[in-house]
PDB file of C-alpha atoms in Angstrom:
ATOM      1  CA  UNK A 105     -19.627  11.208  42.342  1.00 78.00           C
ATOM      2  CA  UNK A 106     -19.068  10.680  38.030  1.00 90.00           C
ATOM      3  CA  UNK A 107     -21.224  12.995  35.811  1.00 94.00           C
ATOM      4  CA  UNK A 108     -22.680   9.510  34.747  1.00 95.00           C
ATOM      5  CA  UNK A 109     -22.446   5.925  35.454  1.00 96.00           C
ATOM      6  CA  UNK A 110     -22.971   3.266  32.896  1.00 97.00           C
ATOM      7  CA  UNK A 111     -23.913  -0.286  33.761  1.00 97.00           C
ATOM      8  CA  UNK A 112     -22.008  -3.221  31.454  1.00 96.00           C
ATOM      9  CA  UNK A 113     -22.155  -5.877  33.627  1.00 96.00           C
ATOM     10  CA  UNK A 114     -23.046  -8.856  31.539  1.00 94.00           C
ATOM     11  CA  UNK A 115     -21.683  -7.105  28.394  1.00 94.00           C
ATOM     12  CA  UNK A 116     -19.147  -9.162  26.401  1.00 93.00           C
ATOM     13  CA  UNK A 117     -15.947  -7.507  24.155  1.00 92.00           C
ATOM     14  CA  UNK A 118     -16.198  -5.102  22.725  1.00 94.00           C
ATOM     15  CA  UNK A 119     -19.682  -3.611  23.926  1.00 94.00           C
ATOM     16  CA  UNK A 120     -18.293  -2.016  27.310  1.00 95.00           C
ATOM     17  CA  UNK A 121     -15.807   0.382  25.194  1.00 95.00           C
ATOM     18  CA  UNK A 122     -18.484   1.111  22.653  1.00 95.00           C
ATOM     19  CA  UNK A 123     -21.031   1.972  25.458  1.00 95.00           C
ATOM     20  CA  UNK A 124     -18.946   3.793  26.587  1.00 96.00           C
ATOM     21  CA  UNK A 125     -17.415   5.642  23.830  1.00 95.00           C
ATOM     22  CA  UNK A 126     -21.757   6.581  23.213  1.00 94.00           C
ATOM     23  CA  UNK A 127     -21.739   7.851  26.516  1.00 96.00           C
ATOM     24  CA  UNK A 128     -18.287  10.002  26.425  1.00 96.00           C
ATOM     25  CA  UNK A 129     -19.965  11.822  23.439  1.00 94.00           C
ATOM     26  CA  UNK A 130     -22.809  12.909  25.305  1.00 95.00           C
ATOM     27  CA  UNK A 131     -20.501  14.903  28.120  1.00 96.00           C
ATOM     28  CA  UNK A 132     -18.715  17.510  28.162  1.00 96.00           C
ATOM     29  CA  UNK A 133     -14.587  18.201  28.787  1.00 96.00           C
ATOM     30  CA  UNK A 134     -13.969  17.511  32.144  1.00 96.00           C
ATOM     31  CA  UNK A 135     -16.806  15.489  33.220  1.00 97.00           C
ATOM     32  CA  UNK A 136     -16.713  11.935  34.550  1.00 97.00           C
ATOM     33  CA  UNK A 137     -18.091   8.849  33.638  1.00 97.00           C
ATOM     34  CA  UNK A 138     -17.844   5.581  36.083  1.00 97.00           C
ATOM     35  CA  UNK A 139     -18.467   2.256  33.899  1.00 97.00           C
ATOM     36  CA  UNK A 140     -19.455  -0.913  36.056  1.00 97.00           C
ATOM     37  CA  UNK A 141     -18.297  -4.747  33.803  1.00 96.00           C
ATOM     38  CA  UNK A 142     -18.307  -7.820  34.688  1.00 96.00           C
ATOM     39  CA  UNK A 143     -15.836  -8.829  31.388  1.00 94.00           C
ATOM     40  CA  UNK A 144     -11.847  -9.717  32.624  1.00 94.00           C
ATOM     41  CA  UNK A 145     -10.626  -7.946  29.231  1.00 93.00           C
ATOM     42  CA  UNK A 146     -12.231  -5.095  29.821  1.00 95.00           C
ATOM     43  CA  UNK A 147      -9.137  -3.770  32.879  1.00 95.00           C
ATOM     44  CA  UNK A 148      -6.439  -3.913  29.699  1.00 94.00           C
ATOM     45  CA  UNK A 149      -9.265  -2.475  26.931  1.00 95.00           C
ATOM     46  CA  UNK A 150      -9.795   0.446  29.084  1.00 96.00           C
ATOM     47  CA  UNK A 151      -6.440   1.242  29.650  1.00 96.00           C
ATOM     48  CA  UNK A 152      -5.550   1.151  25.593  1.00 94.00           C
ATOM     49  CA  UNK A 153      -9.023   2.988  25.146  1.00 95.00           C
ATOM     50  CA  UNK A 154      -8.152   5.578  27.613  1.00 96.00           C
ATOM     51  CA  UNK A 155      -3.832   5.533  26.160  1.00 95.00           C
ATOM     52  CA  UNK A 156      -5.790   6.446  22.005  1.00 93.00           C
ATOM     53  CA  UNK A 157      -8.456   8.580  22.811  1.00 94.00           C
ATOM     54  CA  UNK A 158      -6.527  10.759  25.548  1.00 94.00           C
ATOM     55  CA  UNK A 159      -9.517  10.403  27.715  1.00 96.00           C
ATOM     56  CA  UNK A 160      -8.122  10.221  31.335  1.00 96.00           C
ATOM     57  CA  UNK A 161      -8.915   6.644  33.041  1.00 97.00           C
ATOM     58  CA  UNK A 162      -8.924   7.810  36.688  1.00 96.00           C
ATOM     59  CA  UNK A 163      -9.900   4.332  38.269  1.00 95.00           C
ATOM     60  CA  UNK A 164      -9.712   1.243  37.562  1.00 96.00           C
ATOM     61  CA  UNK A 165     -11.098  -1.024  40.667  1.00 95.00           C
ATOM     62  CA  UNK A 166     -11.494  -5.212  40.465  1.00 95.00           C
ATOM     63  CA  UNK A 167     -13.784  -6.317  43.982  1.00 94.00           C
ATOM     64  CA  UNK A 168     -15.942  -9.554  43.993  1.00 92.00           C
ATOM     65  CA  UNK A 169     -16.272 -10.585  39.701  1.00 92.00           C
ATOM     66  CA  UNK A 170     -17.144  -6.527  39.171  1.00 96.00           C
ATOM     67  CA  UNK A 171     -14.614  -4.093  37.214  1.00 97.00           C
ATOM     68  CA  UNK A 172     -15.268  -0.414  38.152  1.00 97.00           C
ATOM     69  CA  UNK A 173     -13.607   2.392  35.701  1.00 97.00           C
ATOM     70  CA  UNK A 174     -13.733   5.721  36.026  1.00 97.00           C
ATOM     71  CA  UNK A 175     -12.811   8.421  32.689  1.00 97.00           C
ATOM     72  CA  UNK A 176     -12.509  11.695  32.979  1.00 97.00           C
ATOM     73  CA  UNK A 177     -13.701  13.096  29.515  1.00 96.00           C
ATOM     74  CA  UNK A 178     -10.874  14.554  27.385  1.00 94.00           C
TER      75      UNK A 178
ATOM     76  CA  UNK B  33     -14.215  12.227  16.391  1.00 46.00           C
ATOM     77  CA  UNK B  34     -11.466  11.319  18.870  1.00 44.00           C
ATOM     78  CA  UNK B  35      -9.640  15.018  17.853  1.00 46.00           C
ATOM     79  CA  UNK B  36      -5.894  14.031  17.156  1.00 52.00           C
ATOM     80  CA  UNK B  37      -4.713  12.954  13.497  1.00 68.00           C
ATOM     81  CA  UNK B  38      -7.082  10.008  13.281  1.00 88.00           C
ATOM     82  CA  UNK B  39      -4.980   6.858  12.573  1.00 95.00           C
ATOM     83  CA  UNK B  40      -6.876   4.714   9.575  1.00 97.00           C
ATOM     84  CA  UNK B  41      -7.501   1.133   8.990  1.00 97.00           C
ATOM     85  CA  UNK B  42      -9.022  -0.843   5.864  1.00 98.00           C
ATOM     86  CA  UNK B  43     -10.627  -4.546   6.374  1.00 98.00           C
ATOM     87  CA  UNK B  44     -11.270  -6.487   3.399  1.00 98.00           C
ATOM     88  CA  UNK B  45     -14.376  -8.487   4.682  1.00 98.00           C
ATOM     89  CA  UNK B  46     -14.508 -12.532   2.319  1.00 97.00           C
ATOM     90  CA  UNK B  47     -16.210 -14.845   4.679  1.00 96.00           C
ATOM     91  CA  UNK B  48     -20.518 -15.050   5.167  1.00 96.00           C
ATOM     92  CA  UNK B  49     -20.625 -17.185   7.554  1.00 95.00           C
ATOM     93  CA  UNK B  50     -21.594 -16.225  11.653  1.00 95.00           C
ATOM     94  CA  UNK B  51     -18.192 -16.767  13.161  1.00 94.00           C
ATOM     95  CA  UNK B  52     -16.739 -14.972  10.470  1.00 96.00           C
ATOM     96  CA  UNK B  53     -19.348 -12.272  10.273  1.00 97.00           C
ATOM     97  CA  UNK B  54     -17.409 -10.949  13.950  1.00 97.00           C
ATOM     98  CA  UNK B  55     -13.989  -9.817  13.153  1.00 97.00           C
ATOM     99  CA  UNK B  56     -14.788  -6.890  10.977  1.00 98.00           C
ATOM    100  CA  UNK B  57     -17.724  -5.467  13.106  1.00 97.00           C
ATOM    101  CA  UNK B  58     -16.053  -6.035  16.347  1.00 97.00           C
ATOM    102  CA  UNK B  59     -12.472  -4.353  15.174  1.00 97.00           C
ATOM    103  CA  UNK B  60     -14.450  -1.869  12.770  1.00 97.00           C
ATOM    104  CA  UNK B  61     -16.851  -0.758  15.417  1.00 96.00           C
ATOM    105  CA  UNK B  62     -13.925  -0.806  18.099  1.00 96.00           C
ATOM    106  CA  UNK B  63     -11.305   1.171  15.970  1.00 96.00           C
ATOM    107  CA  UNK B  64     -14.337   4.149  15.319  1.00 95.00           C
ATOM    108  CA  UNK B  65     -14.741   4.497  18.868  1.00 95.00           C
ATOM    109  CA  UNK B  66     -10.821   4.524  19.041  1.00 95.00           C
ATOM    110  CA  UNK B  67     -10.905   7.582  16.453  1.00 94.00           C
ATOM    111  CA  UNK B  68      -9.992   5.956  13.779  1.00 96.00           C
ATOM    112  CA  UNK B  69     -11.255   6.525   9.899  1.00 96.00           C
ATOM    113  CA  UNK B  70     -12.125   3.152   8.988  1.00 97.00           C
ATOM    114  CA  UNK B  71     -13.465   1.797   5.898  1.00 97.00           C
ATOM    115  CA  UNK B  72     -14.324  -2.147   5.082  1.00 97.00           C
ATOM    116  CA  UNK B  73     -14.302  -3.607   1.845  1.00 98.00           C
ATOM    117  CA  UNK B  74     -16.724  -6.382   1.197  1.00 97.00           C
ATOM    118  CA  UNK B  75     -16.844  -9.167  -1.387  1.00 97.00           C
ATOM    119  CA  UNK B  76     -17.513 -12.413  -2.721  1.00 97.00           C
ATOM    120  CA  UNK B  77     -19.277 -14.359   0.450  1.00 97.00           C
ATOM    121  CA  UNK B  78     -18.639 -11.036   2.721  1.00 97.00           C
ATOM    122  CA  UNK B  79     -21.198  -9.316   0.973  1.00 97.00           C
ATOM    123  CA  UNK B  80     -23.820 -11.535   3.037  1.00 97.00           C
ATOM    124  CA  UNK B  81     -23.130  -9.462   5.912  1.00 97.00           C
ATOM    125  CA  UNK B  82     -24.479  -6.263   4.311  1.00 97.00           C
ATOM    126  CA  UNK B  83     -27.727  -7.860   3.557  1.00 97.00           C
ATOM    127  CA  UNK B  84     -30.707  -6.151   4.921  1.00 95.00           C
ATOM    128  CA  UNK B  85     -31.725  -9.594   6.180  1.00 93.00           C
ATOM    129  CA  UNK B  86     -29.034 -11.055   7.467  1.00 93.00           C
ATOM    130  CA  UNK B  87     -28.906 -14.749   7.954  1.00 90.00           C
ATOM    131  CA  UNK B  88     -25.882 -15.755   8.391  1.00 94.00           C
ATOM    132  CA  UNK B  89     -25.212 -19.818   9.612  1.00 93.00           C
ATOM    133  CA  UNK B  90     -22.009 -21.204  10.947  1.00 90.00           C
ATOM    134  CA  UNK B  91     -21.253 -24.517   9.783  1.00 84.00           C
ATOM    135  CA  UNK B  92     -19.111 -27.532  11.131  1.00 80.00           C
ATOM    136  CA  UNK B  93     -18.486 -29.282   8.537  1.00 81.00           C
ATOM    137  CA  UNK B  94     -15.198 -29.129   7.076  1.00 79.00           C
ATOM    138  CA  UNK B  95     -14.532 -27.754  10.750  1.00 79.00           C
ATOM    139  CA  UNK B  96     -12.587 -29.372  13.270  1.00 77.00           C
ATOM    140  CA  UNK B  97     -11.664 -26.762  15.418  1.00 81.00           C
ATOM    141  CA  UNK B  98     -15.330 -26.022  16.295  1.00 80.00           C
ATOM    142  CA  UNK B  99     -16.291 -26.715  19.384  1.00 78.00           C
ATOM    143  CA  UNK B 100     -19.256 -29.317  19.372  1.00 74.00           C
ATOM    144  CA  UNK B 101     -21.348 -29.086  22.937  1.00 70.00           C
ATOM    145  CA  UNK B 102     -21.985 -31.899  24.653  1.00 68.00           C
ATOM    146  CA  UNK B 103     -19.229 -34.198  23.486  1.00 69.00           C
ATOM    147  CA  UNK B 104     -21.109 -34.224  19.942  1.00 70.00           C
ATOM    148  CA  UNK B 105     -18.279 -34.591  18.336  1.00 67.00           C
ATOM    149  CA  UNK B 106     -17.576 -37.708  19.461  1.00 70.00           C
ATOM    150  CA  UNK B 107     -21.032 -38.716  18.070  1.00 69.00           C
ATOM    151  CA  UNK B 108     -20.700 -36.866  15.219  1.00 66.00           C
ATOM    152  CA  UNK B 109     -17.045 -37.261  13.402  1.00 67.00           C
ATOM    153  CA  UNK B 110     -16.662 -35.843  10.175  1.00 65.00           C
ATOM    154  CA  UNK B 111     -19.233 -37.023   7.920  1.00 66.00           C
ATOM    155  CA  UNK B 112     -21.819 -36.833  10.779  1.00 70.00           C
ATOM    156  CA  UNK B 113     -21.385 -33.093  10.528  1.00 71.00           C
ATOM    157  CA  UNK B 114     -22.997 -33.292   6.823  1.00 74.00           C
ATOM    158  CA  UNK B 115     -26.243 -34.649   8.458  1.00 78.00           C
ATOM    159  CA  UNK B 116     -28.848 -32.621   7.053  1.00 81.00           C
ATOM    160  CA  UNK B 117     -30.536 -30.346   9.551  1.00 84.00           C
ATOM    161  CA  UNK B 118     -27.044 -30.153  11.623  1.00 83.00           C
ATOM    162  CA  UNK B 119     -26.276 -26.536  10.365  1.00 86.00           C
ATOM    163  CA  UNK B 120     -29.400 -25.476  11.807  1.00 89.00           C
ATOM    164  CA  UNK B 121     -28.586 -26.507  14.675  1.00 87.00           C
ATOM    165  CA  UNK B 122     -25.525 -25.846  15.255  1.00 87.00           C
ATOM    166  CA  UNK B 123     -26.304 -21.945  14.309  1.00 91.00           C
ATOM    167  CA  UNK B 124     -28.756 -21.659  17.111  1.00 91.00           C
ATOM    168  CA  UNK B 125     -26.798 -23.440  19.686  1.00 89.00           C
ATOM    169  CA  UNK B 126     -24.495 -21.018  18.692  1.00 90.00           C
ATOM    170  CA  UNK B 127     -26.636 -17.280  18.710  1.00 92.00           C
ATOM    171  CA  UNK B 128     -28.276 -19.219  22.694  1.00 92.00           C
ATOM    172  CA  UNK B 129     -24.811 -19.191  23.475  1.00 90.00           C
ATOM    173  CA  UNK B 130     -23.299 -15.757  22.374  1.00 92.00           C
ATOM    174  CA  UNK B 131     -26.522 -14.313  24.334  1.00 92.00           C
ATOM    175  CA  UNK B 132     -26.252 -15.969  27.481  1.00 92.00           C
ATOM    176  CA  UNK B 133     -22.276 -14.608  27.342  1.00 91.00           C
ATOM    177  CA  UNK B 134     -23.706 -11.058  26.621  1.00 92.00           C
ATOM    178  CA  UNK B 135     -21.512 -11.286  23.464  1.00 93.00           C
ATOM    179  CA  UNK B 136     -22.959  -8.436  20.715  1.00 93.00           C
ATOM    180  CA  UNK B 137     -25.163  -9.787  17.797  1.00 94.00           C
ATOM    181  CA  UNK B 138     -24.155  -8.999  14.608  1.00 96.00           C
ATOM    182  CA  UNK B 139     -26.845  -6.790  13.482  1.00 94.00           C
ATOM    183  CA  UNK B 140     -26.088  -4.989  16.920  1.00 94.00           C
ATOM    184  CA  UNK B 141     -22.224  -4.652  15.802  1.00 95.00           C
ATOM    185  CA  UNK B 142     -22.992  -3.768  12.541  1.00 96.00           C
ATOM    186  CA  UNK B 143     -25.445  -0.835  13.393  1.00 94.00           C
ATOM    187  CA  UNK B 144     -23.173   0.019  16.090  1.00 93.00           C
ATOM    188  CA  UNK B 145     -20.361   0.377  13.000  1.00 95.00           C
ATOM    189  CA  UNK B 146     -22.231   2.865  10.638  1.00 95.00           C
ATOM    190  CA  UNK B 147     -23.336   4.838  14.210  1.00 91.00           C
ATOM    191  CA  UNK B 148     -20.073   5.517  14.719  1.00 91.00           C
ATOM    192  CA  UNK B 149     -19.258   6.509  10.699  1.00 93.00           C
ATOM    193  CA  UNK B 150     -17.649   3.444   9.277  1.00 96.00           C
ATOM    194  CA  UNK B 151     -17.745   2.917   6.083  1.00 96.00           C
ATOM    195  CA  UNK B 152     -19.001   0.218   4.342  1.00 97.00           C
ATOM    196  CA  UNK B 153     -18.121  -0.608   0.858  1.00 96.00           C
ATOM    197  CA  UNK B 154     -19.947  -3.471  -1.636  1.00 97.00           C
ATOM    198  CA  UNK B 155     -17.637  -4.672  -4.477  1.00 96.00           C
ATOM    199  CA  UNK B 156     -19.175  -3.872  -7.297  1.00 95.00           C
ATOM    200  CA  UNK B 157     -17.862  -6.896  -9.192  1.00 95.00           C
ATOM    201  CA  UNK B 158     -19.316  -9.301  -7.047  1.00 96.00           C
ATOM    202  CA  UNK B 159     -22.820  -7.703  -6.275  1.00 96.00           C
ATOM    203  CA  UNK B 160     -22.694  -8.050 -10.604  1.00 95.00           C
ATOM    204  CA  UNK B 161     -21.518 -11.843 -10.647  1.00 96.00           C
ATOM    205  CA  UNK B 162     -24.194 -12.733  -7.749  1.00 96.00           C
ATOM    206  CA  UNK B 163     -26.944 -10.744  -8.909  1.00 96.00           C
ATOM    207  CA  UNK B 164     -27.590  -8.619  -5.819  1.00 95.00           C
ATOM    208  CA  UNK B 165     -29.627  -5.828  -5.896  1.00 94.00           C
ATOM    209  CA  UNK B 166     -28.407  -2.682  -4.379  1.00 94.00           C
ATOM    210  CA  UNK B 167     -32.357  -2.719  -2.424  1.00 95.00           C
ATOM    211  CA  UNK B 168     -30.936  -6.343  -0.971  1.00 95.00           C
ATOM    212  CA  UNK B 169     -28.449  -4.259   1.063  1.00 96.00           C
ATOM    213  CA  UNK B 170     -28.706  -2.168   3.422  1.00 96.00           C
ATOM    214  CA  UNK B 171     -28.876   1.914   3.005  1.00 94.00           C
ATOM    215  CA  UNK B 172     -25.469   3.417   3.341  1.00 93.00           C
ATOM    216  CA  UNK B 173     -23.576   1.437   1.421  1.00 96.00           C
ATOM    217  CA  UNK B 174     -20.986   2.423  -1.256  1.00 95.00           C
ATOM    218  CA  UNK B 175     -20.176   0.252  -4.482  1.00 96.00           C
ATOM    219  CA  UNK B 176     -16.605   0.475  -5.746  1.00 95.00           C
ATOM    220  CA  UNK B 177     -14.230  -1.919  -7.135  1.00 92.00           C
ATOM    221  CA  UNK B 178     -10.091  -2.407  -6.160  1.00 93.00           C
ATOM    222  CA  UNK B 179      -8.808   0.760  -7.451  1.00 92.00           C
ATOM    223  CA  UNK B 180     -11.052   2.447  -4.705  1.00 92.00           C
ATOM    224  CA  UNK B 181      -9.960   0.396  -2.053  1.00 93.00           C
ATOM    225  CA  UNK B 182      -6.487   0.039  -2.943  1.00 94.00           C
ATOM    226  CA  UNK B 183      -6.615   4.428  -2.954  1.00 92.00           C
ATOM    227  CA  UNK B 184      -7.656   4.238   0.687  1.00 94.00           C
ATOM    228  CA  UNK B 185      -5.660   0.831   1.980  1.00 95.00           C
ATOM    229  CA  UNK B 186      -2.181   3.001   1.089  1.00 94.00           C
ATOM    230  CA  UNK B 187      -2.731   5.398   3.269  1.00 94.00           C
ATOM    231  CA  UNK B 188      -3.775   3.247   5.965  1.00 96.00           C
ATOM    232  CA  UNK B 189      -2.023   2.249   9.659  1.00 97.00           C
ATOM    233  CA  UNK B 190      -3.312  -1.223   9.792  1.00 97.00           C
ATOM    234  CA  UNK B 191      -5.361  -3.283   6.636  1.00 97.00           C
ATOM    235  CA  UNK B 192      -6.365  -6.456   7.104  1.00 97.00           C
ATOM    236  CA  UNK B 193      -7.527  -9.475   5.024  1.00 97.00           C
ATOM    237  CA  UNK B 194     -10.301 -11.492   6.796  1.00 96.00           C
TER     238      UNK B 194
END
């Protein structure tokens, strides 16, 4: 369904927003990314991360310990 | 990067130590990604972090907020913490830790940092008073002294002193 999906399960703060920030670069406007984590912080970091960079966080999903986020590129 | 009138911020980096080695990376690596212009000013002990080697220790003595595993501290009060060989320990119980919690290594945050364009700056005063070599360091680096930092820290949204 997203352009790309990036796996951060097992990644610790801040390593899920710089992942994928690296990934964002390599789409283009309009295109989706989905990021799976397994870090608690990373539902409010997502939300500011999406709120400075004006990329579009169209989902943010919590079921069984996993975090699923989905940005639409700016 | 982020389009947008990048906001700035300015970290003067003073600690070498492993704990303290975190703060800048983590918030100078996360503010890049952010789109922010971001610049770090290292000296005195901070300039450990910009060695090419890096090997940076964390240290409990002198420490009581650390953590000890294992109820160690209980073993080990105060002047336990100067054994010799206890450093050494404590940094690798440390870096096993941070792995198993999938927290970043420094030399992960800091190449992260310059990835994403941060700038890294050496005090020039200091690498003079501890006899650094600029080939100690790694490549990237810019030497400066206050007047430098001060002309970027005025003009910034958040500087911080760590």
């Amino acid at each position: 369904m997203a352009d790309q999906e990036l796996d951060a399960r097992g990644l610790n703060c801040p390593l899920p927003i710089l992942r994928a920030k690296k990934a964002l670069n390599g789409l283009t406007s309009g295109q989706t990314l989905k990021i799976i984590a397994t870090d608690p912080g990373s539902v409010k970091d997502f939300q500011a991360f999406a709120k400075q960079t004006g990329n579009q966080l169209m989902e943010s999903n919590e079921a069984g310990g996993e975090y699923t986020f989905v940005l639409k590129k700016a | 990067m982020a389009g947008k009138s990048s906001k700035k911020m300015a970290i003067i980096a003073t600690k070498g130590t492993l704990d303290w080695a975190y703060p800048p990376f983590i918030l100078g690596s996360t503010a890049a990604a952010l789109g922010f212009e971001v610049k770090i000013f290292f000296t005195f002990y901070g300039l450990q972090l910009l060695k090419k080697d890096l090997n940076l220790k964390i240290s409990p003595l002198g420490n009581p907020g650390m953590p000890m595993p294992m109820g160690m501290d209980k073993w080990f009060p105060v002047l336990g913490t100067a054994i010799p060989g206890m450093e050494a320990m404590m940094t690798m119980m440390m870096k096993s830790k941070m792995k198993a919690k999938g927290v970043a290594s420094i030399e992960e945050l800091r190449s992260l940092s310059l990835e994403a364009d941060v700038k890294m700056i050496a005090c020039q005063m200091t690498v003079d008073l501890f006899d650094f070599k600029q080939s100690d360091l790694i490549d990237g680096v810019e030497y400066a002294g206050a007047s430098m930092f001060l002309g970027f820290a005025g003009d910034t949204d958040i500087c911080l002193f760590m």
